[in-house]
């Protein structure tokens, strides 16, 4: 299995940027599809983005397309979510996730096996 730890959350003004990181340990990171989810208070957890094993394929939820970029560095067992033009509605706890199934499966089902503990992102208006 793989263990995931997120970092990089914080408080930012609307229009600003944050970069979230996810550091993986355990099994070979490059064999896992990686994803990001978020959950705001009182709301269900929401899929944000996913990236394939190699980094060659990505998926985004419509609300973040053009603003967020998911990437990964398999050599350093790290995934990132670059968030630009942040809006107050982006405020949530952001979770890193990983799964050994291919991206076309997990991006459709939004079901990942391994999860980090989450990092808070707050965007002020």
mmCIF file of C-alpha atoms in Angstrom:
data_model
loop_
_atom_site.group_PDB
_atom_site.id
_atom_site.type_symbol
_atom_site.label_atom_id
_atom_site.label_comp_id
_atom_site.label_asym_id
_atom_site.label_seq_id
_atom_site.Cartn_x
_atom_site.Cartn_y
_atom_site.Cartn_z
ATOM 1 C CA UNK A 1 0.000 0.000 0.000
ATOM 2 C CA UNK A 2 0.958 3.671 -0.132
ATOM 3 C CA UNK A 3 0.884 6.401 2.508
ATOM 4 C CA UNK A 4 0.046 9.959 1.488
ATOM 5 C CA UNK A 5 0.795 13.260 3.213
ATOM 6 C CA UNK A 6 -0.489 16.603 1.930
ATOM 7 C CA UNK A 7 1.076 19.989 2.513
ATOM 8 C CA UNK A 8 0.833 23.525 1.199
ATOM 9 C CA UNK A 9 -2.611 24.594 2.331
ATOM 10 C CA UNK A 10 -3.274 27.955 3.894
ATOM 11 C CA UNK A 11 -5.123 31.247 3.699
ATOM 12 C CA UNK A 12 -5.079 33.269 0.488
ATOM 13 C CA UNK A 13 -7.074 36.145 -0.945
ATOM 14 C CA UNK A 14 -9.396 35.646 -3.870
ATOM 15 C CA UNK A 15 -7.459 35.729 -7.122
ATOM 16 C CA UNK A 16 -4.347 34.362 -5.459
ATOM 17 C CA UNK A 17 -2.529 31.059 -5.845
ATOM 18 C CA UNK A 18 -1.560 28.074 -3.745
ATOM 19 C CA UNK A 19 0.425 24.955 -4.527
ATOM 20 C CA UNK A 20 -0.502 21.748 -2.766
ATOM 21 C CA UNK A 21 1.907 18.855 -2.523
ATOM 22 C CA UNK A 22 1.314 15.188 -1.845
ATOM 23 C CA UNK A 23 4.260 13.073 -0.753
ATOM 24 C CA UNK A 24 3.901 9.319 -1.066
ATOM 25 C CA UNK A 25 5.729 6.543 0.715
ATOM 26 C CA UNK A 26 5.474 2.802 0.587
ATOM 27 C CA UNK A 27 4.918 1.011 -2.682
ATOM 28 C CA UNK A 28 6.062 2.345 -6.035
ATOM 29 C CA UNK A 29 4.344 5.678 -6.521
ATOM 30 C CA UNK A 30 4.571 5.488 -10.291
ATOM 31 C CA UNK A 31 2.151 2.548 -10.324
ATOM 32 C CA UNK A 32 -0.672 4.623 -8.806
ATOM 33 C CA UNK A 33 -3.154 6.953 -10.391
ATOM 34 C CA UNK A 34 -3.206 10.066 -8.240
ATOM 35 C CA UNK A 35 -6.083 12.371 -7.528
ATOM 36 C CA UNK A 36 -7.204 15.380 -5.522
ATOM 37 C CA UNK A 37 -10.552 15.808 -3.802
ATOM 38 C CA UNK A 38 -11.985 18.518 -1.586
ATOM 39 C CA UNK A 39 -14.675 18.787 1.031
ATOM 40 C CA UNK A 40 -16.236 21.994 2.266
ATOM 41 C CA UNK A 41 -18.178 22.147 5.559
ATOM 42 C CA UNK A 42 -21.620 20.643 5.188
ATOM 43 C CA UNK A 43 -20.926 19.377 1.680
ATOM 44 C CA UNK A 44 -20.009 16.044 0.183
ATOM 45 C CA UNK A 45 -16.475 15.280 -0.863
ATOM 46 C CA UNK A 46 -15.898 16.478 -4.424
ATOM 47 C CA UNK A 47 -13.533 15.197 -7.092
ATOM 48 C CA UNK A 48 -11.122 17.889 -8.264
ATOM 49 C CA UNK A 49 -8.506 16.322 -10.549
ATOM 50 C CA UNK A 50 -6.659 13.118 -11.403
ATOM 51 C CA UNK A 51 -3.450 12.216 -13.206
ATOM 52 C CA UNK A 52 -2.371 8.936 -14.745
ATOM 53 C CA UNK A 53 0.570 6.762 -13.750
ATOM 54 C CA UNK A 54 2.901 8.405 -16.240
ATOM 55 C CA UNK A 55 1.441 11.879 -15.981
ATOM 56 C CA UNK A 56 0.351 11.765 -19.595
ATOM 57 C CA UNK A 57 -3.389 11.962 -18.913
ATOM 58 C CA UNK A 58 -5.302 14.308 -16.641
ATOM 59 C CA UNK A 59 -8.932 14.910 -15.699
ATOM 60 C CA UNK A 60 -10.465 17.946 -14.014
ATOM 61 C CA UNK A 61 -13.848 18.823 -12.667
ATOM 62 C CA UNK A 62 -15.394 21.601 -14.732
ATOM 63 C CA UNK A 63 -15.256 24.209 -11.997
ATOM 64 C CA UNK A 64 -11.429 24.168 -11.844
ATOM 65 C CA UNK A 65 -10.547 23.734 -15.523
ATOM 66 C CA UNK A 66 -8.182 26.449 -16.665
ATOM 67 C CA UNK A 67 -7.339 27.421 -13.088
ATOM 68 C CA UNK A 68 -5.891 24.272 -11.489
ATOM 69 C CA UNK A 69 -3.092 22.067 -12.796
ATOM 70 C CA UNK A 70 -2.298 18.584 -11.516
ATOM 71 C CA UNK A 71 1.175 17.155 -12.003
ATOM 72 C CA UNK A 72 3.474 14.505 -10.568
ATOM 73 C CA UNK A 73 7.159 13.739 -10.129
ATOM 74 C CA UNK A 74 7.520 9.978 -9.901
ATOM 75 C CA UNK A 75 11.249 10.189 -9.242
ATOM 76 C CA UNK A 76 10.513 12.067 -6.011
ATOM 77 C CA UNK A 77 7.212 10.338 -5.150
ATOM 78 C CA UNK A 78 5.409 13.667 -5.218
ATOM 79 C CA UNK A 79 2.203 14.962 -6.704
ATOM 80 C CA UNK A 80 1.143 18.587 -6.869
ATOM 81 C CA UNK A 81 -1.965 20.654 -7.434
ATOM 82 C CA UNK A 82 -1.235 24.191 -8.610
ATOM 83 C CA UNK A 83 -4.253 26.371 -7.891
ATOM 84 C CA UNK A 84 -4.508 29.785 -9.548
ATOM 85 C CA UNK A 85 -7.234 32.415 -9.648
ATOM 86 C CA UNK A 86 -8.651 31.036 -6.439
ATOM 87 C CA UNK A 87 -12.230 31.830 -5.472
ATOM 88 C CA UNK A 88 -13.933 31.757 -2.069
ATOM 89 C CA UNK A 89 -15.904 28.719 -3.227
ATOM 90 C CA UNK A 90 -12.610 26.817 -3.555
ATOM 91 C CA UNK A 91 -12.289 26.876 0.238
ATOM 92 C CA UNK A 92 -12.260 23.322 1.566
ATOM 93 C CA UNK A 93 -10.108 20.601 3.020
ATOM 94 C CA UNK A 94 -8.141 19.156 0.122
ATOM 95 C CA UNK A 95 -7.256 15.469 0.072
ATOM 96 C CA UNK A 96 -4.690 13.609 -1.962
ATOM 97 C CA UNK A 97 -5.691 10.135 -3.094
ATOM 98 C CA UNK A 98 -4.103 7.207 -4.911
ATOM 99 C CA UNK A 99 -5.283 4.016 -6.554
ATOM 100 C CA UNK A 100 -3.646 1.274 -8.608
ATOM 101 C CA UNK A 101 -6.441 1.161 -11.166
ATOM 102 C CA UNK A 102 -5.978 3.153 -14.377
ATOM 103 C CA UNK A 103 -7.128 6.750 -14.592
ATOM 104 C CA UNK A 104 -10.027 5.965 -16.927
ATOM 105 C CA UNK A 105 -11.536 3.795 -14.142
ATOM 106 C CA UNK A 106 -11.000 5.992 -11.102
ATOM 107 C CA UNK A 107 -11.795 9.245 -12.888
ATOM 108 C CA UNK A 108 -15.151 7.749 -13.851
ATOM 109 C CA UNK A 109 -16.002 6.113 -10.532
ATOM 110 C CA UNK A 110 -14.320 8.824 -8.391
ATOM 111 C CA UNK A 111 -13.329 5.930 -6.130
ATOM 112 C CA UNK A 112 -9.775 5.852 -4.770
ATOM 113 C CA UNK A 113 -8.307 3.401 -2.288
ATOM 114 C CA UNK A 114 -5.677 5.395 -0.413
ATOM 115 C CA UNK A 115 -6.121 8.827 1.159
ATOM 116 C CA UNK A 116 -4.086 11.479 2.887
ATOM 117 C CA UNK A 117 -5.183 13.316 6.014
ATOM 118 C CA UNK A 118 -6.103 16.535 4.205
ATOM 119 C CA UNK A 119 -4.913 20.127 4.175
ATOM 120 C CA UNK A 120 -7.077 23.204 4.675
ATOM 121 C CA UNK A 121 -7.402 25.803 1.934
ATOM 122 C CA UNK A 122 -9.216 29.023 2.783
ATOM 123 C CA UNK A 123 -9.841 31.716 0.180
ATOM 124 C CA UNK A 124 -10.986 35.066 1.526
ATOM 125 C CA UNK A 125 -13.105 37.463 -0.501
#
